[in-house]
Coordinates of C-alpha atoms in Angstrom, one line a residue:
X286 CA 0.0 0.0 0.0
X287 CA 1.7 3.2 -1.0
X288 CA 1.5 5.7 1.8
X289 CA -0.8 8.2 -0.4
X290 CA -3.2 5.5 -0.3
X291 CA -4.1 6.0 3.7
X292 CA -7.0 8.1 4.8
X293 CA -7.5 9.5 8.3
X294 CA -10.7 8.0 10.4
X295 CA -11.5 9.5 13.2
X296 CA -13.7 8.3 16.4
X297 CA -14.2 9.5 20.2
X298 CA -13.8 7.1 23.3
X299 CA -14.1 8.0 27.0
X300 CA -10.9 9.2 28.0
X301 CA -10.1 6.1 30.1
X302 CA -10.7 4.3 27.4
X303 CA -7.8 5.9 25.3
X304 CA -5.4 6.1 28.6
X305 CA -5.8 1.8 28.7
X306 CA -5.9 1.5 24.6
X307 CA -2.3 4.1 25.0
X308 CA -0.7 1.9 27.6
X309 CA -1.7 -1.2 26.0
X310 CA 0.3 0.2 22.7
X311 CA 2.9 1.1 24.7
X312 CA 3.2 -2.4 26.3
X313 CA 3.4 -3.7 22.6
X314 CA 5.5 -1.2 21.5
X315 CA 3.0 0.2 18.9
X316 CA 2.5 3.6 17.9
X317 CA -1.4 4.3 18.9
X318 CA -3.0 4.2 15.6
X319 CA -1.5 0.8 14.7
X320 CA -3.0 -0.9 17.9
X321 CA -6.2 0.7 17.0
X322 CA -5.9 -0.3 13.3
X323 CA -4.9 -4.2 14.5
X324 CA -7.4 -3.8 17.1
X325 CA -10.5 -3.5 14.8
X326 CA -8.8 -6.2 12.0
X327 CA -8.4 -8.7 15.5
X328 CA -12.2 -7.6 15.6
X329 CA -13.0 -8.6 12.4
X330 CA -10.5 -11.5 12.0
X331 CA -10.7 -15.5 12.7
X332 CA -7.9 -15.9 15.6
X333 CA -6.9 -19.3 13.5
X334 CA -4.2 -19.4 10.7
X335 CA -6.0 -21.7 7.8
X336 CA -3.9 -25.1 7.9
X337 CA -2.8 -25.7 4.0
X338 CA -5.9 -27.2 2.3
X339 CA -8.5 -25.6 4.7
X340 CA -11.3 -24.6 2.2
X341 CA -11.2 -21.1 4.5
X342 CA -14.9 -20.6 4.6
X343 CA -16.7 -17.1 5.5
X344 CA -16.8 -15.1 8.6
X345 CA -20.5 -14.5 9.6
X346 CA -21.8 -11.2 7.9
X347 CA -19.4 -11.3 5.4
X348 CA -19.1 -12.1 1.7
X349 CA -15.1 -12.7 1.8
X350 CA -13.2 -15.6 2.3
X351 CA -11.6 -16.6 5.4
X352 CA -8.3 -17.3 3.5
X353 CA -8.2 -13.6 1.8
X354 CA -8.3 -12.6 5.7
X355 CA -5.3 -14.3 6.2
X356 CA -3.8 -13.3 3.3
X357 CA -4.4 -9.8 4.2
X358 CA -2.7 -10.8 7.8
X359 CA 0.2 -12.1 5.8
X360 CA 0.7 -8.7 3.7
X361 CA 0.5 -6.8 6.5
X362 CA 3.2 -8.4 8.8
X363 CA 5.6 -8.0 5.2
X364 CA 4.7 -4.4 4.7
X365 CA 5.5 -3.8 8.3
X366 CA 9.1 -6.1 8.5
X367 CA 10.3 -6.4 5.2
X368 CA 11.4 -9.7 3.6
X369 CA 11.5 -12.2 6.3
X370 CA 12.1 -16.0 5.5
X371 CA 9.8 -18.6 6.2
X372 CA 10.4 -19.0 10.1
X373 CA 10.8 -15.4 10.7
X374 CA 7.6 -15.3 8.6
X375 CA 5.4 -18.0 11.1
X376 CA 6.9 -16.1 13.9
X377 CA 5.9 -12.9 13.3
X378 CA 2.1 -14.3 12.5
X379 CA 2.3 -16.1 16.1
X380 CA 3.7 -12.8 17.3
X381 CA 1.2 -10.8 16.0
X382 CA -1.8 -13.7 17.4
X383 CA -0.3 -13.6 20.6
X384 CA -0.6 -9.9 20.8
X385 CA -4.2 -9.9 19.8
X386 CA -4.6 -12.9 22.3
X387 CA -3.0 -10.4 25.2
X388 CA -5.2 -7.6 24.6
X389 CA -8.5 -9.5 24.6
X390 CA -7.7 -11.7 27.6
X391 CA -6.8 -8.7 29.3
X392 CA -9.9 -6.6 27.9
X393 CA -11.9 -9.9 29.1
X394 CA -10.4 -9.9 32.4
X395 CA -11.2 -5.9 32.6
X396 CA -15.1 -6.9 32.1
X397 CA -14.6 -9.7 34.6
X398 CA -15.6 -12.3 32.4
X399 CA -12.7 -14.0 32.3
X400 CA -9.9 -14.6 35.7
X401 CA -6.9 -16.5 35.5
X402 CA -6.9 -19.5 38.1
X403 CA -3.8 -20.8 39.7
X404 CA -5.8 -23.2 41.5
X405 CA -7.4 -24.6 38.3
X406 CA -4.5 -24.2 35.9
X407 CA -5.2 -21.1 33.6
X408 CA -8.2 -18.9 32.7
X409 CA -11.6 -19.6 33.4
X410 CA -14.9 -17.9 32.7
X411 CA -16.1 -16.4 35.7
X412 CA -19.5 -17.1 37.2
X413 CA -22.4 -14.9 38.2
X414 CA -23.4 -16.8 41.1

C-alpha cells in the first residue's frame, strides 16, 4: 500500500478508554493508531491461521473468504518487516496472534468475564453466582 493511499478516520472514546488503549500500545511497542488499526482487523478477523488445504470458509456477515483474511494478515506483517524468511515469517504471524490474544484476555479480564486461576490451571470464565 503506498503511503498516499491512507486516509484518516477519526472516532471519540471516553478518556479512560484511550489512557488503557495508550498503555496497551505502549506495552506492545505500537504507535497508537496501529494498535487501534490491529485492534479493529483482531475484531473482524478468525484468531486461527488456515492449515494448508482448509477450504477457509466465511466469517459471519461477510461475503469474503476466510483465506483472503489471512492473506491480508500475511501482507500486513511484510509491509511492516520487510522480507522475512519462512520462520521469521510463522513467527511474526504467532507474534502478531499472541498480541491480539493479550489484549482480549486482558480486555476480558477488565469486564470480569474471564480470571486466570492458579488453583485450576489457567483462565476460566467467571460465574455470576
Amino acid at each position: 500500500m503506498a503511503e498516499d493511499d491512507r486516509v484518516a478516520v477519526k472516532t471519540y472514546v471516553p478518556r479512560q478508554q484511550k489512557e488503557i488503549w495508550s498503555a496497551q500500545a505502549d506495552d506492545l511497542e505500537m504507535s497508537q493508531s496501529e494498535f487501534v488499526r490491529t485492534m479493529v482487523q483482531a475484531g473482524r478477523s478468525e484468531f486461527e491461521i488456515p492449515s494448508a488445504g482448509d477450504s477457509g470458509g466465511t466469517e459471519p456477515g461477510s461475503d469474503a473468504p476466510a483465506d483472503e483474511d489471512f492473506a491480508d494478515r500475511i501482507l500486513e506483517v511484510l509491509q511492516r518487516s520487510g522480507a522475512l524468511d519462512w520462520d521469521d515469517l510463522v513467527e511474526a504471524l504467532v507474534d502478531d496472534v499472541e498480541a491480539e490474544l493479550d489484549a482480549e484476555i486482558q480486555r476480558l479480564q477488565d469486564d470480569n468475564l474471564v480470571r486466570y486461576s492458579g488453583r485450576e490451571g489457567g483462565y476460566v470464565v467467571t460465574s455470576d453466582e
